[in-house]
Amino acid sequence: MKILPEISRTLSEYLLIPGLTTEDCTPDTVDLGTALVRHRIGEESGVRIATPLVSAIMQAVSSPELAVALAQVGGLAFIHQNQPVEEQAADVRAVKRHKAGFRTIEVTVGPDTPLGEVARQLSATEQGVAVVTRSGDTEGAFLGIISLDDFHLERHGAHESAGSRMRGRAGLVTAPVTASLSEANELIWEHHLDVLPVLDGDRVASLVLKRDYQAHKTYHRASVDGEKRLRVGAGINSRDFKDRVPALVEAGADVLCLDSSDGYSVYQAKTLEFVRETYGDAVSVGAGNVVDGRAFRYLADAGAAFVKVGIGGGAICTTRAQKGIGRGQASALLDVVEARDAYARETGVHVPLCCDGGLLNDSHMAMALAMGADFIMLGRYFARLDESPSPKVQIDGQWYKEYWGEGSQRAQNAARYGQGGRMVFEEGVDGFVPYAGSLYDNVERTRAKLTSTMISCGSTNLRDFHRDAVLVPVSAESFKQTGAEVQLRRPTADH
Ligand code: IMP
């Protein structure tokens, strides 16, 4: 037995001391771009992202819709792996097929679906329009579209059918799947449309919305591959990787990541070995999670494309209480950063670090980046947003989104927690997080705050920010003082 001499510390136990801000440090010159996968020092990483945020490998978080939105604003989503291989591959394909401005469909109903149900589904999503198909699913023959403007529940009755109020296919302007975005927008303006269904044979492949017109013009930092398709990641596990990895690679996943609460295991090394033997360097796989330098070194030597840091800090996590495993995120990160930098000096290879779990606000993200994280993985943050797949619910007049851990009974993700085929105990909870609006607005605000912190510290890129940052631990007394003086008028919904 050995007891480490240091205390396990969290990110909120530190503050940044401002550095000299020069005229060169402006919001326009700050670059939040970062490497996602390992690369030789002095060379470019094979995958870079302009916004250092990725989404957690979780059912409540990473759907194709969220993946599209996050890639558009320069981040990257990891489609969750707690689903059959084919379904996960289909999610990846949906993101890769996405063309800028062409939205995947959020709500599909049948002609007999009651208007009350249509209204319920539409108000739980952001798109505001449902596609009506003969079978009621996305593969079905296209019959029409219906939005909340097409009916009123009191006037038309909640039990009336969608078919009775939809705008039928015969009267609609549509575009073929081969149409470009400018052709689609041409049709929208020419025919005064609010929505344009894009057809692939008899089924609707996507929708183009008039209200997105301005937005598509502004995704200048989107994460895209060499063919200008949006980038997307996918989670894998160390059990069925021989089936899952080929299917995800075939579907076009840009990067894979082992999804485990404790990544310091021979099983992760074996998975990385399989991928290297099968694909050489063509497929990048991140590994983790770890909380110390030994585990980092093990996974870096095994060929991990990046290493994820964090055990027990997640908002929905009960691992520390259940198993006594974990480490304060700041202590974990500082230890692993030291090992990462030593590895770089010895081998000439930079292995990016992903800080995963328990980041409660934007200042925690700034702290993690200052400490040396290359990018940040977030679950709760994204679950709160319109684009996450989790249901939106109203409780006592307030809107919430459901959020549940992959180690909860609801997720039944036994593989992630090394509990064989059946979960014997839970390592996560199932609950609600306050609804926070659109991903586009939230990521923009987070970017603005990170930029502002970097300007205060006199840095214009993340490498300099890490090199030059001066941090100081805060005392328990400082904690007490923060926020104790003023009774807030209302709880801020801001992050
Ligand atoms: P959050 O950003 O604080 O919500 O943390 C998200 C992270 O928590 C994920 O990326 C996972 O690493 C971790 N996680 C997800 N589900 C569970 C769980 O049920 N128990 C413990 N950790 C979890």
Short mmCIF file of C-alpha atoms and ligand atoms in Angstrom, two decimals:
data_model
loop_
_atom_site.label_atom_id
_atom_site.label_comp_id
_atom_site.label_asym_id
_atom_site.label_seq_id
_atom_site.Cartn_x
_atom_site.Cartn_y
_atom_site.Cartn_z
CA MET A 1 0.00 0.00 0.00
CA LYS A 2 1.11 3.51 -0.77
CA ILE A 3 -0.48 6.86 0.01
CA LEU A 4 0.28 9.73 -2.34
CA PRO A 5 1.52 12.77 -0.42
CA GLU A 6 -0.78 15.21 -2.20
CA ILE A 7 -4.46 15.97 -1.70
CA SER A 8 -6.82 15.18 -4.56
CA ARG A 9 -7.97 18.55 -5.94
CA THR A 10 -10.80 19.66 -8.21
CA LEU A 11 -10.76 22.32 -10.92
CA SER A 12 -12.66 24.81 -8.78
CA GLU A 13 -9.77 24.90 -6.32
CA TYR A 14 -7.67 27.06 -8.66
CA LEU A 15 -7.74 30.56 -10.11
CA LEU A 16 -5.77 32.07 -12.97
CA ILE A 17 -3.57 35.12 -12.41
CA PRO A 18 -3.87 37.53 -15.38
CA GLY A 19 -0.84 37.93 -17.66
CA LEU A 20 0.10 41.00 -19.71
CA THR A 21 -2.56 41.71 -22.34
CA THR A 22 -0.96 43.27 -25.42
CA GLU A 23 -2.56 44.85 -28.52
CA ASP A 24 -2.07 41.49 -30.26
CA CYS A 25 -4.56 39.83 -27.90
CA THR A 26 -8.02 40.54 -29.33
CA PRO A 27 -11.09 38.34 -29.81
CA ASP A 28 -10.20 38.11 -33.52
CA THR A 29 -6.66 36.90 -32.94
CA VAL A 30 -7.45 34.27 -30.29
CA ASP A 31 -7.37 30.79 -31.82
CA LEU A 32 -9.10 28.01 -29.87
CA GLY A 33 -8.05 25.37 -32.43
CA THR A 34 -6.55 22.15 -31.11
CA ALA A 35 -5.17 18.77 -32.14
CA LEU A 36 -7.48 15.81 -31.65
CA VAL A 37 -5.11 12.96 -32.49
CA ARG A 38 -1.43 12.19 -31.90
CA HIS A 39 1.16 13.74 -34.15
CA ARG A 40 4.90 14.29 -34.37
CA ILE A 41 5.89 17.57 -32.79
CA GLY A 42 6.31 20.22 -35.47
CA GLU A 43 3.83 18.43 -37.75
CA GLU A 44 0.06 18.98 -38.04
CA SER A 45 -2.33 16.58 -36.33
CA GLY A 46 -4.38 14.50 -38.80
CA VAL A 47 -7.56 15.77 -37.14
CA ARG A 48 -7.82 19.30 -35.79
CA ILE A 49 -10.91 21.05 -34.45
CA ALA A 50 -11.48 24.80 -34.18
CA THR A 51 -13.51 24.59 -30.95
CA PRO A 52 -11.94 22.41 -28.22
CA LEU A 53 -15.23 20.78 -27.16
CA VAL A 54 -16.40 17.22 -27.79
CA SER A 55 -19.58 15.51 -26.63
CA ALA A 56 -19.68 12.62 -24.17
CA ILE A 57 -20.15 9.08 -25.46
CA MET A 58 -23.63 8.86 -23.95
CA GLN A 59 -27.16 7.99 -25.05
CA ALA A 60 -28.59 11.16 -23.52
CA VAL A 61 -26.05 13.31 -25.32
CA SER A 62 -24.62 12.22 -28.66
CA SER A 63 -27.28 11.81 -31.35
CA PRO A 64 -26.68 12.50 -35.07
CA GLU A 65 -28.48 15.82 -34.71
CA LEU A 66 -26.24 17.00 -31.90
CA ALA A 67 -23.23 15.69 -33.85
CA VAL A 68 -24.17 17.81 -36.87
CA ALA A 69 -24.68 20.96 -34.79
CA LEU A 70 -21.46 20.48 -32.82
CA ALA A 71 -19.38 19.83 -35.95
CA GLN A 72 -20.88 22.95 -37.55
CA VAL A 73 -19.57 25.11 -34.70
CA GLY A 74 -16.13 23.50 -34.82
CA GLY A 75 -16.36 20.74 -32.19
CA LEU A 76 -16.90 17.00 -32.53
CA ALA A 77 -19.43 14.49 -31.18
CA PHE A 78 -18.83 10.87 -30.27
CA ILE A 79 -21.84 8.74 -31.20
CA HIS A 80 -22.55 6.42 -28.26
CA GLN A 81 -21.77 2.72 -28.46
CA ASN A 82 -24.45 1.36 -26.14
CA GLN A 83 -26.50 0.23 -29.13
CA PRO A 84 -26.25 -2.48 -31.79
CA VAL A 85 -23.35 -2.05 -34.22
CA GLU A 86 -25.64 -1.41 -37.20
CA GLU A 87 -27.60 1.32 -35.41
CA GLN A 88 -24.45 3.12 -34.35
CA ALA A 89 -23.04 2.86 -37.88
CA ALA A 90 -26.33 4.29 -39.23
CA ASP A 91 -25.97 7.28 -36.85
CA VAL A 92 -22.44 7.87 -38.12
CA ARG A 93 -23.64 7.62 -41.72
CA ALA A 94 -26.41 10.15 -41.04
CA VAL A 95 -23.82 12.71 -39.93
CA LYS A 96 -21.47 12.01 -42.83
CA ARG A 97 -24.37 12.27 -45.29
CA HIS A 98 -25.41 15.61 -43.87
CA LYS A 99 -24.91 18.44 -46.30
CA ALA A 100 -24.61 21.95 -44.87
CA GLY A 101 -28.07 23.43 -44.57
CA PHE A 102 -29.78 20.06 -45.03
CA ARG A 103 -31.28 19.00 -41.71
CA THR A 104 -31.92 15.45 -40.55
CA ILE A 105 -35.58 14.97 -39.64
CA GLU A 106 -36.44 15.26 -35.95
CA VAL A 107 -40.09 14.17 -35.96
CA THR A 108 -41.73 11.65 -38.27
CA VAL A 109 -45.37 10.66 -37.78
CA GLY A 110 -47.96 8.55 -39.59
CA PRO A 111 -51.18 9.89 -41.19
CA ASP A 112 -53.19 8.45 -38.26
CA THR A 113 -51.03 9.97 -35.51
CA PRO A 114 -53.34 12.17 -33.36
CA LEU A 115 -52.69 15.92 -33.52
CA GLY A 116 -52.17 15.93 -29.74
CA GLU A 117 -49.23 13.55 -30.16
CA VAL A 118 -47.86 15.58 -33.08
CA ALA A 119 -48.01 18.72 -30.91
CA ARG A 120 -46.27 16.93 -28.02
CA GLN A 121 -43.43 15.70 -30.21
CA LEU A 122 -43.01 19.03 -31.98
CA SER A 123 -42.83 21.03 -28.79
CA ALA A 124 -40.13 18.70 -27.47
CA THR A 125 -37.90 19.47 -30.46
CA GLU A 126 -36.52 22.55 -32.11
CA GLN A 127 -37.22 21.95 -35.81
CA GLY A 128 -40.91 22.85 -35.57
CA VAL A 129 -42.03 20.69 -38.50
CA ALA A 130 -42.86 16.97 -38.73
CA VAL A 131 -42.70 14.74 -41.80
CA VAL A 132 -45.75 12.50 -42.38
CA THR A 133 -44.97 9.12 -43.95
CA ARG A 134 -47.20 6.15 -44.69
CA SER A 135 -45.45 3.91 -42.15
CA GLY A 136 -44.78 6.68 -39.62
CA ASP A 137 -41.01 6.13 -39.72
CA THR A 138 -38.23 7.88 -41.60
CA GLU A 139 -37.91 5.16 -44.25
CA GLY A 140 -41.63 5.34 -45.14
CA ALA A 141 -43.23 6.83 -48.27
CA PHE A 142 -43.60 10.61 -48.04
CA LEU A 143 -47.19 11.88 -47.61
CA GLY A 144 -46.83 15.47 -46.39
CA ILE A 145 -45.54 17.82 -43.70
CA ILE A 146 -47.22 19.31 -40.66
CA SER A 147 -46.13 22.08 -38.28
CA LEU A 148 -47.71 23.74 -35.26
CA ASP A 149 -48.97 26.46 -37.63
CA ASP A 150 -51.13 23.92 -39.49
CA PHE A 151 -53.51 23.18 -36.63
CA HIS A 152 -54.86 24.35 -33.29
CA LEU A 153 -55.66 21.71 -30.72
CA GLU A 154 -58.82 23.45 -29.45
CA ARG A 155 -60.14 24.13 -32.92
CA HIS A 156 -59.24 20.82 -34.56
CA GLY A 157 -59.18 18.44 -31.58
CA ALA A 158 -56.28 16.47 -30.12
CA HIS A 159 -57.70 13.20 -31.46
CA GLU A 160 -57.94 14.31 -35.09
CA SER A 161 -55.35 12.71 -37.34
CA ALA A 162 -52.16 14.31 -38.68
CA GLY A 163 -53.38 13.35 -42.16
CA SER A 164 -56.41 15.67 -41.80
CA ARG A 165 -54.29 18.81 -41.27
CA MET A 166 -51.01 18.06 -43.05
CA ARG A 167 -49.87 19.91 -46.14
CA GLY A 168 -50.14 17.06 -48.65
CA ARG A 169 -47.26 16.06 -50.90
CA ALA A 170 -49.15 16.95 -54.11
CA GLY A 171 -49.24 20.64 -53.22
CA LEU A 172 -45.66 20.89 -51.98
CA VAL A 173 -42.53 22.09 -53.71
CA THR A 174 -39.75 19.54 -53.15
CA ALA A 175 -36.13 19.15 -54.25
CA PRO A 176 -34.26 16.03 -55.39
CA VAL A 177 -31.47 14.68 -53.19
CA THR A 178 -28.95 15.81 -55.81
CA ALA A 179 -29.86 19.51 -55.26
CA SER A 180 -27.15 21.80 -53.94
CA LEU A 181 -27.83 24.16 -51.06
CA SER A 182 -27.94 27.18 -53.33
CA GLU A 183 -30.48 25.41 -55.59
CA ALA A 184 -32.56 24.57 -52.52
CA ASN A 185 -32.44 28.17 -51.30
CA GLU A 186 -33.38 29.37 -54.79
CA LEU A 187 -36.59 27.27 -54.55
CA ILE A 188 -37.31 28.53 -51.02
CA TRP A 189 -37.16 32.19 -52.06
CA GLU A 190 -38.88 31.72 -55.42
CA HIS A 191 -41.88 29.88 -53.94
CA HIS A 192 -42.04 31.72 -50.57
CA LEU A 193 -41.47 28.47 -48.65
CA ASP A 194 -40.68 28.08 -44.95
CA VAL A 195 -39.58 24.46 -45.44
CA LEU A 196 -38.34 22.45 -48.42
CA PRO A 197 -38.45 18.63 -48.24
CA VAL A 198 -35.54 16.98 -50.08
CA LEU A 199 -36.57 13.65 -51.59
CA ASP A 200 -34.55 10.52 -52.19
CA GLY A 201 -37.00 8.49 -54.30
CA ASP A 202 -40.15 8.18 -52.22
CA ARG A 203 -38.63 9.08 -48.85
CA VAL A 204 -37.61 12.40 -47.34
CA ALA A 205 -33.82 12.54 -47.03
CA SER A 206 -33.66 15.93 -45.28
CA LEU A 207 -35.31 19.30 -44.84
CA VAL A 208 -34.05 22.76 -45.73
CA LEU A 209 -35.51 25.50 -43.51
CA LYS A 210 -35.78 29.10 -44.55
CA ARG A 211 -34.83 30.25 -41.07
CA ASP A 212 -31.44 28.50 -41.45
CA TYR A 213 -30.57 30.65 -44.46
CA GLN A 214 -28.46 33.08 -42.49
CA ALA A 215 -26.97 30.33 -40.35
CA HIS A 216 -25.44 28.25 -43.15
CA LYS A 217 -23.48 31.22 -44.23
CA THR A 218 -21.80 31.47 -40.85
CA TYR A 219 -20.36 27.99 -40.18
CA HIS A 220 -16.88 29.10 -41.11
CA ARG A 221 -15.17 27.00 -38.47
CA ALA A 222 -17.01 23.71 -39.09
CA SER A 223 -15.10 20.47 -38.47
CA VAL A 224 -14.96 18.90 -41.93
CA ASP A 225 -12.99 16.11 -43.61
CA GLY A 226 -11.09 16.33 -46.91
CA GLU A 227 -14.36 15.97 -48.83
CA LYS A 228 -16.02 18.78 -46.86
CA ARG A 229 -18.27 16.34 -44.99
CA LEU A 230 -18.83 17.05 -41.30
CA ARG A 231 -16.58 15.10 -39.00
CA VAL A 232 -17.92 12.70 -36.38
CA GLY A 233 -16.43 10.37 -33.78
CA ALA A 234 -17.79 7.12 -32.36
CA GLY A 235 -17.40 5.20 -29.12
CA ILE A 236 -16.21 1.58 -29.10
CA ASN A 237 -15.63 -0.97 -26.36
CA SER A 238 -13.01 -3.61 -25.72
CA ARG A 239 -15.45 -6.51 -26.18
CA ASP A 240 -17.09 -6.43 -29.60
CA PHE A 241 -14.44 -4.25 -31.29
CA LYS A 242 -13.75 -6.81 -34.04
CA ASP A 243 -17.29 -6.25 -35.35
CA ARG A 244 -17.85 -2.65 -34.30
CA VAL A 245 -14.64 -1.04 -35.54
CA PRO A 246 -14.95 -2.26 -39.19
CA ALA A 247 -18.61 -1.17 -39.32
CA LEU A 248 -17.83 2.31 -37.98
CA VAL A 249 -14.82 2.74 -40.25
CA GLU A 250 -16.96 1.68 -43.21
CA ALA A 251 -19.65 4.17 -42.15
CA GLY A 252 -17.06 6.95 -42.27
CA ALA A 253 -16.28 7.70 -38.59
CA ASP A 254 -13.35 10.12 -38.44
CA VAL A 255 -12.06 9.02 -35.07
CA LEU A 256 -12.97 6.32 -32.55
CA CYS A 257 -12.72 6.30 -28.77
CA LEU A 258 -12.70 3.47 -26.27
CA ASP A 259 -15.52 4.11 -23.84
CA SER A 260 -14.66 2.89 -20.37
CA SER A 261 -14.77 4.27 -16.85
CA ASP A 262 -11.32 2.76 -16.18
CA GLY A 263 -9.03 2.53 -19.19
CA TYR A 264 -5.85 1.25 -17.52
CA SER A 265 -6.35 -2.28 -18.74
CA VAL A 266 -4.82 -4.86 -20.99
CA TYR A 267 -8.15 -5.03 -22.85
CA GLN A 268 -7.72 -1.49 -24.13
CA ALA A 269 -4.16 -2.28 -25.26
CA LYS A 270 -5.45 -5.35 -27.12
CA THR A 271 -8.15 -3.31 -28.85
CA LEU A 272 -5.60 -0.71 -29.93
CA GLU A 273 -3.33 -3.50 -31.16
CA PHE A 274 -6.15 -5.00 -33.26
CA VAL A 275 -6.87 -1.63 -34.87
CA ARG A 276 -3.20 -0.97 -35.59
CA GLU A 277 -2.69 -4.44 -37.12
CA THR A 278 -5.83 -4.10 -39.24
CA TYR A 279 -5.63 -0.48 -40.35
CA GLY A 280 -2.11 0.75 -39.58
CA ASP A 281 -2.24 4.49 -38.87
CA ALA A 282 -5.36 5.05 -40.97
CA VAL A 283 -7.75 4.71 -38.03
CA SER A 284 -7.30 6.76 -34.85
CA VAL A 285 -8.58 5.42 -31.52
CA GLY A 286 -8.58 7.42 -28.29
CA ALA A 287 -8.38 5.52 -25.00
CA GLY A 288 -9.15 6.01 -21.30
CA ASN A 289 -10.23 7.04 -18.84
CA VAL A 290 -7.15 7.47 -16.67
CA VAL A 291 -6.17 9.60 -13.68
CA ASP A 292 -2.42 9.20 -13.46
CA GLY A 293 0.78 9.28 -15.46
CA ARG A 294 1.37 5.50 -15.32
CA ALA A 295 -1.91 4.76 -17.03
CA PHE A 296 -1.30 7.51 -19.60
CA ARG A 297 2.09 6.02 -20.45
CA TYR A 298 0.61 2.54 -20.84
CA LEU A 299 -2.06 3.72 -23.29
CA ALA A 300 0.27 6.07 -25.17
CA ASP A 301 2.75 3.20 -25.65
CA ALA A 302 -0.13 1.03 -26.85
CA GLY A 303 -0.82 3.58 -29.62
CA ALA A 304 -3.75 5.62 -28.27
CA ALA A 305 -4.57 8.57 -30.56
CA PHE A 306 -5.50 10.62 -27.50
CA VAL A 307 -6.08 9.85 -23.83
CA LYS A 308 -9.14 10.76 -21.84
CA VAL A 309 -8.62 11.93 -18.24
CA GLY A 310 -11.19 11.72 -15.45
CA ILE A 311 -12.76 9.13 -13.18
CA GLY A 312 -15.63 9.86 -10.88
CA GLY A 313 -16.15 13.56 -11.62
CA GLY A 314 -19.13 13.30 -13.99
CA ALA A 315 -22.32 15.13 -13.01
CA ILE A 316 -24.30 11.87 -13.02
CA CYS A 317 -21.47 9.76 -11.63
CA THR A 318 -21.53 7.72 -8.43
CA THR A 319 -18.35 5.73 -9.12
CA ARG A 320 -16.43 7.35 -6.25
CA ALA A 321 -19.15 6.46 -3.76
CA GLN A 322 -19.78 2.98 -5.16
CA LYS A 323 -16.24 1.78 -5.73
CA GLY A 324 -13.98 4.32 -4.02
CA ILE A 325 -12.18 4.91 -7.33
CA GLY A 326 -11.28 8.29 -8.80
CA ARG A 327 -9.25 11.42 -8.35
CA GLY A 328 -9.98 15.15 -8.26
CA GLN A 329 -9.96 16.33 -11.85
CA ALA A 330 -7.25 18.96 -11.35
CA SER A 331 -4.85 16.53 -9.66
CA ALA A 332 -5.52 13.89 -12.32
CA LEU A 333 -4.98 16.32 -15.14
CA LEU A 334 -1.78 17.83 -13.72
CA ASP A 335 -0.25 14.38 -13.21
CA VAL A 336 -1.19 13.18 -16.71
CA VAL A 337 -0.05 16.44 -18.35
CA GLU A 338 3.38 15.92 -16.80
CA ALA A 339 3.51 12.38 -18.21
CA ARG A 340 2.26 13.58 -21.60
CA ASP A 341 4.96 16.26 -21.79
CA ALA A 342 7.65 13.77 -20.72
CA TYR A 343 6.42 11.35 -23.41
CA ALA A 344 6.66 14.14 -26.00
CA ARG A 345 10.24 14.97 -24.97
CA GLU A 346 11.27 11.30 -25.18
CA THR A 347 9.49 10.27 -28.35
CA GLY A 348 8.86 13.49 -30.26
CA VAL A 349 5.16 12.60 -30.33
CA HIS A 350 2.37 14.70 -28.83
CA VAL A 351 -0.57 12.66 -27.54
CA PRO A 352 -3.52 15.01 -26.92
CA LEU A 353 -5.37 14.87 -23.60
CA CYS A 354 -9.12 15.12 -23.25
CA CYS A 355 -10.45 16.39 -19.91
CA ASP A 356 -13.64 14.42 -19.33
CA GLY A 357 -16.36 14.90 -16.71
CA GLY A 358 -17.35 17.18 -13.91
CA LEU A 359 -16.83 20.53 -15.65
CA LEU A 360 -19.54 22.56 -14.01
CA ASN A 361 -19.02 25.89 -15.72
CA ASP A 362 -17.01 27.62 -18.39
CA SER A 363 -14.27 28.69 -15.98
CA HIS A 364 -13.57 25.01 -15.29
CA MET A 365 -12.98 24.55 -19.00
CA ALA A 366 -10.54 27.47 -19.02
CA MET A 367 -8.77 25.97 -16.02
CA ALA A 368 -8.48 22.55 -17.70
CA LEU A 369 -7.08 24.09 -20.88
CA ALA A 370 -4.62 26.18 -18.86
CA MET A 371 -3.48 23.05 -17.04
CA GLY A 372 -2.72 21.40 -20.38
CA ALA A 373 -5.84 19.61 -21.62
CA ASP A 374 -6.03 19.74 -25.43
CA PHE A 375 -9.81 19.48 -25.50
CA ILE A 376 -12.80 18.97 -23.21
CA MET A 377 -15.48 16.27 -23.19
CA LEU A 378 -18.89 17.32 -21.85
CA GLY A 379 -22.04 15.36 -21.01
CA ARG A 380 -24.33 17.50 -18.86
CA TYR A 381 -23.48 20.65 -20.81
CA PHE A 382 -24.76 19.19 -24.09
CA ALA A 383 -27.64 17.17 -22.58
CA ARG A 384 -29.29 20.49 -21.60
CA LEU A 385 -29.55 21.69 -25.18
CA ASP A 386 -32.18 21.50 -27.93
CA GLU A 387 -30.07 19.23 -30.10
CA SER A 388 -29.53 16.47 -27.51
CA PRO A 389 -31.72 13.40 -27.98
CA SER A 390 -33.04 13.37 -24.42
CA PRO A 391 -36.69 14.26 -23.78
CA LYS A 392 -37.57 17.82 -22.74
CA VAL A 393 -39.96 17.89 -19.78
CA GLN A 394 -41.70 20.54 -17.72
CA ILE A 395 -41.62 20.33 -13.92
CA ASP A 396 -43.30 23.01 -11.78
CA GLY A 397 -43.33 25.40 -14.72
CA GLN A 398 -39.61 24.99 -15.47
CA TRP A 399 -38.22 23.19 -18.52
CA TYR A 400 -35.68 20.43 -18.06
CA LYS A 401 -33.99 17.81 -20.22
CA GLU A 402 -33.55 14.28 -18.97
CA TYR A 403 -29.96 13.23 -18.32
CA TRP A 404 -28.83 9.82 -17.20
CA GLY A 405 -25.42 8.20 -16.68
CA GLU A 406 -24.18 5.34 -18.80
CA GLY A 407 -23.71 3.47 -15.52
CA SER A 408 -27.35 3.92 -14.51
CA GLN A 409 -29.96 1.20 -14.61
CA ARG A 410 -31.64 3.13 -17.43
CA ALA A 411 -28.56 2.95 -19.69
CA GLN A 412 -27.70 -0.66 -18.86
CA ASN A 413 -24.22 -0.15 -20.25
CA ALA A 414 -22.62 -3.02 -18.33
CA ALA A 415 -19.64 -3.26 -20.71
CA ARG A 416 -18.49 0.27 -19.87
CA TYR A 417 -18.15 -0.60 -16.20
CA GLY A 418 -16.58 -4.04 -16.52
CA GLN A 419 -19.61 -5.69 -14.95
CA GLY A 420 -19.93 -8.51 -17.49
CA GLY A 421 -23.24 -8.77 -19.31
CA ARG A 422 -25.57 -7.50 -16.56
CA MET A 423 -25.41 -4.49 -14.26
CA VAL A 424 -25.25 -5.66 -10.65
CA PHE A 425 -25.00 -2.18 -9.17
CA GLU A 426 -25.31 1.32 -10.55
CA GLU A 427 -22.48 3.82 -11.08
CA GLY A 428 -24.64 6.64 -12.31
CA VAL A 429 -27.94 8.36 -11.72
CA ASP A 430 -30.97 9.16 -13.86
CA GLY A 431 -32.29 12.71 -13.52
CA PHE A 432 -32.99 16.11 -15.04
CA VAL A 433 -30.85 19.11 -15.98
CA PRO A 434 -32.22 22.63 -16.58
CA TYR A 435 -33.02 23.18 -20.25
CA ALA A 436 -30.61 25.74 -21.72
CA GLY A 437 -31.66 26.40 -25.33
CA SER A 438 -29.71 26.00 -28.54
CA LEU A 439 -26.25 24.48 -28.90
CA TYR A 440 -25.27 27.24 -31.31
CA ASP A 441 -25.92 29.99 -28.72
CA ASN A 442 -24.33 28.11 -25.83
CA VAL A 443 -21.15 27.14 -27.66
CA GLU A 444 -20.81 30.69 -28.96
CA ARG A 445 -21.06 32.02 -25.39
CA THR A 446 -18.59 29.45 -24.09
CA ARG A 447 -16.14 30.34 -26.86
CA ALA A 448 -16.51 34.01 -25.96
CA LYS A 449 -15.74 33.32 -22.30
CA LEU A 450 -12.71 31.12 -23.08
CA THR A 451 -11.44 33.78 -25.46
CA SER A 452 -11.89 36.45 -22.83
CA THR A 453 -9.98 34.41 -20.23
CA MET A 454 -7.13 33.87 -22.68
CA ILE A 455 -6.98 37.59 -23.46
CA SER A 456 -6.73 38.32 -19.73
CA CYS A 457 -3.87 35.86 -19.53
CA GLY A 458 -2.16 37.38 -22.58
CA SER A 459 -2.42 34.27 -24.82
CA THR A 460 -3.69 33.96 -28.38
CA ASN A 461 -3.56 30.16 -28.74
CA LEU A 462 -4.02 27.15 -26.49
CA ARG A 463 -0.39 26.07 -26.56
CA ASP A 464 0.78 29.48 -25.29
CA PHE A 465 -2.09 29.56 -22.80
CA HIS A 466 -0.89 26.30 -21.25
CA ARG A 467 2.79 27.36 -21.36
CA ASP A 468 2.25 30.81 -19.84
CA ALA A 469 -0.69 30.26 -17.48
CA VAL A 470 -0.09 31.07 -13.81
CA LEU A 471 -2.49 29.30 -11.47
CA VAL A 472 -3.00 29.58 -7.77
CA PRO A 473 -4.86 27.25 -5.39
CA VAL A 474 -7.67 28.95 -3.48
CA SER A 475 -8.25 28.52 0.24
CA ALA A 476 -11.44 27.24 1.83
CA GLU A 477 -12.00 30.80 3.13
CA SER A 478 -11.98 32.19 -0.44
CA PHE A 479 -14.63 29.63 -1.35
CA LYS A 480 -16.87 30.83 1.46
CA GLN A 481 -16.47 34.43 0.39
CA THR A 482 -17.44 33.76 -3.21
CA GLY A 483 -21.15 34.42 -3.66
CA ALA A 484 -21.90 34.86 0.05
CA GLU A 485 -22.44 38.62 -0.05
CA VAL A 486 -25.38 39.13 -2.38
CA GLN A 487 -28.72 37.38 -2.58
CA LEU A 488 -29.24 36.87 -6.31
CA ARG A 489 -32.49 38.23 -7.76
CA ARG A 490 -32.96 35.10 -9.87
CA PRO A 491 -30.89 32.00 -10.45
CA THR A 492 -28.92 32.62 -13.64
CA ALA A 493 -29.70 30.26 -16.49
CA ASP A 494 -26.38 31.28 -17.95
CA HIS A 495 -23.65 28.76 -17.67
P1 IMP B 1 -20.41 15.50 -17.21
O1 IMP B 1 -19.91 16.36 -18.34
O2 IMP B 1 -20.03 16.00 -15.87
O3 IMP B 1 -21.87 15.24 -17.33
O4 IMP B 1 -19.67 14.10 -17.36
C1 IMP B 1 -19.73 13.29 -18.50
C2 IMP B 1 -18.80 12.12 -18.35
O5 IMP B 1 -19.19 11.31 -17.23
C3 IMP B 1 -18.79 11.15 -19.50
O6 IMP B 1 -18.00 11.58 -20.58
C4 IMP B 1 -18.27 9.87 -18.87
O7 IMP B 1 -16.86 9.84 -18.81
C5 IMP B 1 -18.80 9.96 -17.46
N1 IMP B 1 -20.00 9.12 -17.26
C6 IMP B 1 -21.04 8.93 -18.07
N2 IMP B 1 -21.99 8.17 -17.49
C7 IMP B 1 -21.52 7.87 -16.26
C8 IMP B 1 -22.05 7.10 -15.17
O8 IMP B 1 -23.16 6.59 -15.19
N3 IMP B 1 -21.24 7.00 -14.09
C9 IMP B 1 -20.00 7.56 -14.04
N4 IMP B 1 -19.49 8.33 -15.01
C10 IMP B 1 -20.24 8.48 -16.12
#
